[in-house]
């Protein structure tokens, strides 16, 4: 076993297709994420449509207040894109601050979400509707949190100048994930907050 | 055309399979038919056995013949025929199964539909609320004029429709009377309705078919030392007698109870 | 000394407990701060400990070392392959990124789990051998029975196919490894954690609500039920990770010339299976989360008091668990195609039909979940559509069966052990499938569901189906993996004993079900005594037969006669490499020039390895 035996004769990377494995992998993973949310939406649909259960005590869901942090999250998607554009323009500072802005907006969103939890007036233990409301929004919250951690890591690497125009699939992955979290929220917001109040 | 030689095999396979089916059918593996639905469902079963046996026979016969006829001799270096497929044949073995499963579906749907229609017709029948609990059954006769609560045994008049409204106090149970070919889960928080017409006087086993905890095994009237009582299907006269008897028993119980309270209150 | 610092099992021994301890302390502190009482909530602490301990185990084994450097922005050397390939048996107990090592780790570990799960079956079959309670208490019986189902499905059958695929797929498509070697290793090391979680539940009152764990019974069970919900999720996470890996590998890493319709059918099967896993598995995660919240956080997803709906659990559970049964058979179908074609020296009959039928089954598999709920009191209008879609699945499956028969026809059938298992599979699986078609029809299902008729059905498809394919595959690739031949005589004995015992064990169960013996009971009407005794005896024989297999594998791996590169004269790529294959598989990227099943064509080749000696094709005479 010479040391050269440690080199693969064939490189461990795609032979033909232009597809970037890590990005394709992420997208496939996100499909399974959709399915996970799907399970909870299934439960929610059964509750609201088939069993027609309403919020505890005729409670009115704060669609107006929440539309604000919806706005915040949507905005953060743009700042995230900005970071990528900056990279293509070889603007290292831009990358860092783009990510920073995204991170801040994301944190604000989480903050507002926590505030809503405290003021909303019912708890996860208030019947099945309370349970599903908190687990749907909570599940999304967890994803936002993971996104924030990833953004943080992205910033660390950005600060160290590890993202280059050639090798940055990590950054690309982070942004795709962040957009996904954003889209899921928009769907969730429409289904849980807007539809019932109409 | 090598494949033409296979048709005799198909015939033989069918025959062999048919024999298997007939054997399984005449073995009489099913319990007595004690309800209106039973015979329909058993006929379904016989129909399944018929084509299943044939399919099985054909598949296995071909398997064995192929292995025998085309077996490799010791140190056999030959290669098989380079055939990648015969389209018409593939079409055949896609279409025939399709026809069979469509027949299955149709037959099943037909039986289901018949039972549902009959169930509709029975809406005026005797209503018995069945409540499963750990570990037993409670029967409430709630039809006008009867009003019997908390019965531990199920007694029914023969040849009269009965509607079960099945519910559970605690966990999922399942109300199964094999002789009626009838099973329905007792799910907490919802009422599952099934109906049938007992057509045979006698005593039949009531079995809790869904795992409901440590007492699940014992929740079965077929067990030697079971506390669960079988369902008794009796003539109309016996049924009325039973009803009155239960009513008087209930009345006496109530009387004594009130007497006790009177005593204790004074 | 350094062993406890380097990424090894030794390191796990202290990292995992450390993580658990820290997590417990943090939780206690947190609860004390918020003023929750009791501060020492046992179940909460245990749950936290298990999760943290699991993560600790992965950290200990070195699962996160690479990502740690990535996260801290350290420099990464793309061709550092220090964790790749095994030089001694010790490397099999380390975090290794070589798909061949991982494949073996998978296969050995899951097979041990099969023995354990089988042991449970042996124990409760002993209880069922005679009427009236023998040695077990009802709690113990329900616990063993549930463990049996869960172990067999979640840490044996689903992952062992991932293991076989792991070893074979990259070789078959001419890749150097899987697309994400580290993720691959990670998804393997999740399994021991899952198995540990499930098996240790015995210490806290094992989960006893069957492998389906329906509420509301699951809310009454001991703490073990939470561990079941945890363990299932860990296994699920593992199989999702693997599935993503397979999909990316198969889509992006095929060798030049390996068009979709030149892929061996096992690759096709794995493609379909992985798609199923990715789309279906999260649903069981969801169901388990909800049930777990109910138990550990007092929510009301499925409690009647809180207006919960126990039926939804069943819907979500089966929305995964029906596709799961195809996750457990499709790779097996793939294996059978390889084995039958290779050992019968004939091209697969109707290659495309077989390939597409896998896809068809995968798609249809999503539309049939409610056939497990015909007697559950679900929405009545669901019954007929579900019945029809379920019946339709018989057609693609039939296409496969008939295509295999067509492949045998006119071939040169070598009765190697691998092929024997493939042929036996057709016999037993058809029985299981046909009983499946019967119970797919609502009125008949309603008269037999939850009886031993169902138990008979699914053991015919699981043991007579999946396990037979697993054996066929293991015998087929054993020479490739070890470089030695297994003992054919022992192999034949193993097959015939297994085949006979399995039919004697499971066929009578049909009858028991029809006459009214329910599932999940530890005792029965004495009139069924003799049949149950017979079943139990056959079951013990069946168990013993696995020991022949274990002995054959272990002994032959060391003392078997050298196999050479290509003992079966297979055409697909893995047979062009030495046995066992070199650490990085292919000396140079191979070029695929034709289909994988061109048997009976003069000098036909599936692929060539440019300017490298074509492996000499020697054959064993049977
Ligand atoms: C490997 C796993 C596996 C496989 C492949 C299958 C395959 C099938 N299963 Fe099975 N099933 C299980 C594992 C599996 N099942 C398990 C574990 C359970 C129990 C879960 C529990 O409750 O614990 C279960 C339960 C189960 C039920 C619920 C029973 C109940 O609880 O009441 C039903 C009902 O429809 C069903 C149907 C089918 C059908 C129609 C197929 C079809 O895919 C079969 C298709 C195959 C064939 C039909 C044979 C070959 C075809 C031909 C030779 C062509 C000609 C045939 C015809 C024209 C009919 N299965
Ligand atoms: C892949 C899946 C799989 C496999 C292979 C098996 C294998 C077996 N099963 Fe399994 N079984 C299930 C999946 C499986 N089962 C499921 C999902 C259930 C439903 C659970 C539920 O209802 O929730 C079930 C339920 C079930 C029941 C019904 C229990 C009940 O409802 O009360 C029975 C009853 O006989 C049974 C029997 C057996 C037997 C005898 C075997 C035999 O094939 C086992 C053969 C034995 C071995 C392979 C072990 C051999 C080992 C040794 C001899 C010693 C060496 C051991 C060591 C060194 C550790 N099983
Ligand atoms: Cu009640 Cu089983
Ligand atoms: Cu199913």
PDB file of N, CA and C in Angstrom, chain A residues 63-115:
ATOM      1  N   UNK A  63     -53.629  38.159  11.903  1.00  0.00           N
ATOM      2  CA  UNK A  63     -53.108  38.172  10.538  1.00  0.00           C
ATOM      3  C   UNK A  63     -52.350  39.474  10.262  1.00  0.00           C
ATOM      4  N   UNK A  64     -52.886  40.615  10.749  1.00  0.00           N
ATOM      5  CA  UNK A  64     -52.265  41.913  10.424  1.00  0.00           C
ATOM      6  C   UNK A  64     -50.844  41.944  10.978  1.00  0.00           C
ATOM      7  N   UNK A  65     -50.722  41.710  12.284  1.00  0.00           N
ATOM      8  CA  UNK A  65     -49.401  41.783  12.917  1.00  0.00           C
ATOM      9  C   UNK A  65     -48.425  40.849  12.208  1.00  0.00           C
ATOM     10  N   UNK A  66     -48.919  39.638  11.886  1.00  0.00           N
ATOM     11  CA  UNK A  66     -47.999  38.641  11.325  1.00  0.00           C
ATOM     12  C   UNK A  66     -47.595  39.006   9.908  1.00  0.00           C
ATOM     13  N   UNK A  67     -48.474  39.720   9.192  1.00  0.00           N
ATOM     14  CA  UNK A  67     -48.104  40.093   7.824  1.00  0.00           C
ATOM     15  C   UNK A  67     -46.832  40.925   7.860  1.00  0.00           C
ATOM     16  N   UNK A  68     -46.602  41.637   8.977  1.00  0.00           N
ATOM     17  CA  UNK A  68     -45.371  42.423   9.103  1.00  0.00           C
ATOM     18  C   UNK A  68     -44.158  41.507   9.026  1.00  0.00           C
ATOM     19  N   UNK A  69     -44.137  40.467   9.898  1.00  0.00           N
ATOM     20  CA  UNK A  69     -42.903  39.663   9.864  1.00  0.00           C
ATOM     21  C   UNK A  69     -42.843  38.796   8.612  1.00  0.00           C
ATOM     22  N   UNK A  70     -43.992  38.592   7.964  1.00  0.00           N
ATOM     23  CA  UNK A  70     -43.925  37.971   6.635  1.00  0.00           C
ATOM     24  C   UNK A  70     -43.092  38.856   5.712  1.00  0.00           C
ATOM     25  N   UNK A  71     -43.407  40.146   5.765  1.00  0.00           N
ATOM     26  CA  UNK A  71     -42.665  41.108   4.944  1.00  0.00           C
ATOM     27  C   UNK A  71     -41.173  41.009   5.246  1.00  0.00           C
ATOM     28  N   UNK A  72     -40.833  40.994   6.550  1.00  0.00           N
ATOM     29  CA  UNK A  72     -39.430  40.930   6.961  1.00  0.00           C
ATOM     30  C   UNK A  72     -38.740  39.735   6.308  1.00  0.00           C
ATOM     31  N   UNK A  73     -39.406  38.586   6.380  1.00  0.00           N
ATOM     32  CA  UNK A  73     -38.765  37.358   5.884  1.00  0.00           C
ATOM     33  C   UNK A  73     -38.576  37.439   4.367  1.00  0.00           C
ATOM     34  N   UNK A  74     -39.633  37.907   3.673  1.00  0.00           N
ATOM     35  CA  UNK A  74     -39.523  38.016   2.213  1.00  0.00           C
ATOM     36  C   UNK A  74     -38.344  38.923   1.865  1.00  0.00           C
ATOM     37  N   UNK A  75     -38.232  40.020   2.600  1.00  0.00           N
ATOM     38  CA  UNK A  75     -37.132  40.958   2.352  1.00  0.00           C
ATOM     39  C   UNK A  75     -35.793  40.241   2.490  1.00  0.00           C
ATOM     40  N   UNK A  76     -35.694  39.422   3.546  1.00  0.00           N
ATOM     41  CA  UNK A  76     -34.405  38.768   3.819  1.00  0.00           C
ATOM     42  C   UNK A  76     -33.980  37.903   2.632  1.00  0.00           C
ATOM     43  N   UNK A  77     -34.965  37.358   1.897  1.00  0.00           N
ATOM     44  CA  UNK A  77     -34.595  36.546   0.733  1.00  0.00           C
ATOM     45  C   UNK A  77     -33.806  37.389  -0.271  1.00  0.00           C
ATOM     46  N   UNK A  78     -34.232  38.670  -0.416  1.00  0.00           N
ATOM     47  CA  UNK A  78     -33.542  39.538  -1.374  1.00  0.00           C
ATOM     48  C   UNK A  78     -32.132  39.847  -0.898  1.00  0.00           C
ATOM     49  N   UNK A  79     -31.977  40.186   0.389  1.00  0.00           N
ATOM     50  CA  UNK A  79     -30.618  40.474   0.879  1.00  0.00           C
ATOM     51  C   UNK A  79     -29.725  39.258   0.669  1.00  0.00           C
ATOM     52  N   UNK A  80     -30.314  38.070   0.812  1.00  0.00           N
ATOM     53  CA  UNK A  80     -29.524  36.835   0.636  1.00  0.00           C
ATOM     54  C   UNK A  80     -29.038  36.755  -0.813  1.00  0.00           C
ATOM     55  N   UNK A  81     -29.964  37.023  -1.738  1.00  0.00           N
ATOM     56  CA  UNK A  81     -29.570  37.024  -3.151  1.00  0.00           C
ATOM     57  C   UNK A  81     -28.454  38.040  -3.373  1.00  0.00           C
ATOM     58  N   UNK A  82     -28.599  39.214  -2.725  1.00  0.00           N
ATOM     59  CA  UNK A  82     -27.593  40.266  -2.888  1.00  0.00           C
ATOM     60  C   UNK A  82     -26.204  39.716  -2.567  1.00  0.00           C
ATOM     61  N   UNK A  83     -26.110  38.949  -1.466  1.00  0.00           N
ATOM     62  CA  UNK A  83     -24.810  38.383  -1.082  1.00  0.00           C
ATOM     63  C   UNK A  83     -24.217  37.590  -2.242  1.00  0.00           C
ATOM     64  N   UNK A  84     -25.056  36.775  -2.881  1.00  0.00           N
ATOM     65  CA  UNK A  84     -24.549  35.959  -3.993  1.00  0.00           C
ATOM     66  C   UNK A  84     -24.072  36.851  -5.144  1.00  0.00           C
ATOM     67  N   UNK A  85     -24.932  37.826  -5.486  1.00  0.00           N
ATOM     68  CA  UNK A  85     -24.547  38.736  -6.578  1.00  0.00           C
ATOM     69  C   UNK A  85     -23.200  39.360  -6.268  1.00  0.00           C
ATOM     70  N   UNK A  86     -23.051  39.805  -5.016  1.00  0.00           N
ATOM     71  CA  UNK A  86     -21.797  40.437  -4.613  1.00  0.00           C
ATOM     72  C   UNK A  86     -20.631  39.492  -4.901  1.00  0.00           C
ATOM     73  N   UNK A  87     -20.859  38.198  -4.606  1.00  0.00           N
ATOM     74  CA  UNK A  87     -19.770  37.240  -4.836  1.00  0.00           C
ATOM     75  C   UNK A  87     -19.405  37.222  -6.318  1.00  0.00           C
ATOM     76  N   UNK A  88     -20.440  37.186  -7.169  1.00  0.00           N
ATOM     77  CA  UNK A  88     -20.151  37.149  -8.605  1.00  0.00           C
ATOM     78  C   UNK A  88     -19.410  38.423  -9.020  1.00  0.00           C
ATOM     79  N   UNK A  89     -19.681  39.520  -8.306  1.00  0.00           N
ATOM     80  CA  UNK A  89     -18.981  40.772  -8.635  1.00  0.00           C
ATOM     81  C   UNK A  89     -17.633  40.841  -7.913  1.00  0.00           C
ATOM     82  N   UNK A  90     -17.230  39.716  -7.288  1.00  0.00           N
ATOM     83  CA  UNK A  90     -15.954  39.669  -6.547  1.00  0.00           C
ATOM     84  C   UNK A  90     -15.902  40.749  -5.470  1.00  0.00           C
ATOM     85  N   UNK A  91     -17.071  41.043  -4.839  1.00  0.00           N
ATOM     86  CA  UNK A  91     -17.117  42.081  -3.807  1.00  0.00           C
ATOM     87  C   UNK A  91     -17.224  41.389  -2.456  1.00  0.00           C
ATOM     88  N   UNK A  92     -16.054  41.130  -1.815  1.00  0.00           N
ATOM     89  CA  UNK A  92     -16.022  40.310  -0.604  1.00  0.00           C
ATOM     90  C   UNK A  92     -16.853  40.927   0.516  1.00  0.00           C
ATOM     91  N   UNK A  93     -16.721  42.237   0.716  1.00  0.00           N
ATOM     92  CA  UNK A  93     -17.474  42.901   1.790  1.00  0.00           C
ATOM     93  C   UNK A  93     -18.968  42.715   1.547  1.00  0.00           C
ATOM     94  N   UNK A  94     -19.374  42.906   0.271  1.00  0.00           N
ATOM     95  CA  UNK A  94     -20.783  42.757  -0.074  1.00  0.00           C
ATOM     96  C   UNK A  94     -21.321  41.420   0.386  1.00  0.00           C
ATOM     97  N   UNK A  95     -20.541  40.352   0.140  1.00  0.00           N
ATOM     98  CA  UNK A  95     -20.983  39.013   0.551  1.00  0.00           C
ATOM     99  C   UNK A  95     -21.275  39.015   2.043  1.00  0.00           C
ATOM    100  N   UNK A  96     -20.278  39.502   2.808  1.00  0.00           N
ATOM    101  CA  UNK A  96     -20.417  39.446   4.265  1.00  0.00           C
ATOM    102  C   UNK A  96     -21.637  40.223   4.722  1.00  0.00           C
ATOM    103  N   UNK A  97     -21.771  41.465   4.236  1.00  0.00           N
ATOM    104  CA  UNK A  97     -22.871  42.296   4.752  1.00  0.00           C
ATOM    105  C   UNK A  97     -24.215  41.824   4.234  1.00  0.00           C
ATOM    106  N   UNK A  98     -24.220  41.285   3.018  1.00  0.00           N
ATOM    107  CA  UNK A  98     -25.463  40.693   2.527  1.00  0.00           C
ATOM    108  C   UNK A  98     -25.943  39.618   3.477  1.00  0.00           C
ATOM    109  N   UNK A  99     -25.018  38.733   3.856  1.00  0.00           N
ATOM    110  CA  UNK A  99     -25.382  37.652   4.778  1.00  0.00           C
ATOM    111  C   UNK A  99     -25.797  38.240   6.123  1.00  0.00           C
ATOM    112  N   UNK A 100     -25.030  39.252   6.578  1.00  0.00           N
ATOM    113  CA  UNK A 100     -25.341  39.863   7.878  1.00  0.00           C
ATOM    114  C   UNK A 100     -26.769  40.393   7.876  1.00  0.00           C
ATOM    115  N   UNK A 101     -27.103  41.157   6.811  1.00  0.00           N
ATOM    116  CA  UNK A 101     -28.454  41.728   6.730  1.00  0.00           C
ATOM    117  C   UNK A 101     -29.492  40.607   6.798  1.00  0.00           C
ATOM    118  N   UNK A 102     -29.251  39.557   6.018  1.00  0.00           N
ATOM    119  CA  UNK A 102     -30.186  38.422   6.031  1.00  0.00           C
ATOM    120  C   UNK A 102     -30.324  37.880   7.445  1.00  0.00           C
ATOM    121  N   UNK A 103     -29.179  37.732   8.089  1.00  0.00           N
ATOM    122  CA  UNK A 103     -29.179  37.174   9.443  1.00  0.00           C
ATOM    123  C   UNK A 103     -30.019  38.046  10.372  1.00  0.00           C
ATOM    124  N   UNK A 104     -29.791  39.369  10.304  1.00  0.00           N
ATOM    125  CA  UNK A 104     -30.523  40.288  11.188  1.00  0.00           C
ATOM    126  C   UNK A 104     -32.019  40.171  10.920  1.00  0.00           C
ATOM    127  N   UNK A 105     -32.410  40.242   9.649  1.00  0.00           N
ATOM    128  CA  UNK A 105     -33.843  40.174   9.325  1.00  0.00           C
ATOM    129  C   UNK A 105     -34.432  38.868   9.838  1.00  0.00           C
ATOM    130  N   UNK A 106     -33.696  37.774   9.613  1.00  0.00           N
ATOM    131  CA  UNK A 106     -34.176  36.481  10.087  1.00  0.00           C
ATOM    132  C   UNK A 106     -34.392  36.503  11.587  1.00  0.00           C
ATOM    133  N   UNK A 107     -33.439  37.096  12.308  1.00  0.00           N
ATOM    134  CA  UNK A 107     -33.568  37.137  13.777  1.00  0.00           C
ATOM    135  C   UNK A 107     -34.793  37.942  14.172  1.00  0.00           C
ATOM    136  N   UNK A 108     -34.993  39.081  13.480  1.00  0.00           N
ATOM    137  CA  UNK A 108     -36.185  39.890  13.785  1.00  0.00           C
ATOM    138  C   UNK A 108     -37.432  39.042  13.620  1.00  0.00           C
ATOM    139  N   UNK A 109     -37.485  38.287  12.513  1.00  0.00           N
ATOM    140  CA  UNK A 109     -38.638  37.423  12.272  1.00  0.00           C
ATOM    141  C   UNK A 109     -38.845  36.499  13.460  1.00  0.00           C
ATOM    142  N   UNK A 110     -37.792  35.830  13.866  1.00  0.00           N
ATOM    143  CA  UNK A 110     -37.924  34.893  14.990  1.00  0.00           C
ATOM    144  C   UNK A 110     -38.420  35.636  16.227  1.00  0.00           C
ATOM    145  N   UNK A 111     -37.835  36.818  16.469  1.00  0.00           N
ATOM    146  CA  UNK A 111     -38.243  37.597  17.635  1.00  0.00           C
ATOM    147  C   UNK A 111     -39.738  37.856  17.609  1.00  0.00           C
ATOM    148  N   UNK A 112     -40.210  38.392  16.474  1.00  0.00           N
ATOM    149  CA  UNK A 112     -41.648  38.672  16.351  1.00  0.00           C
ATOM    150  C   UNK A 112     -42.458  37.411  16.593  1.00  0.00           C
ATOM    151  N   UNK A 113     -41.952  36.289  16.034  1.00  0.00           N
ATOM    152  CA  UNK A 113     -42.678  35.034  16.196  1.00  0.00           C
ATOM    153  C   UNK A 113     -42.806  34.680  17.676  1.00  0.00           C
ATOM    154  N   UNK A 114     -41.689  34.794  18.396  1.00  0.00           N
ATOM    155  CA  UNK A 114     -41.719  34.473  19.830  1.00  0.00           C
ATOM    156  C   UNK A 114     -42.699  35.412  20.541  1.00  0.00           C
ATOM    157  N   UNK A 115     -42.633  36.685  20.172  1.00  0.00           N
ATOM    158  CA  UNK A 115     -43.537  37.671  20.795  1.00  0.00           C
ATOM    159  C   UNK A 115     -44.993  37.234  20.565  1.00  0.00           C
TER     160      UNK A 115
END
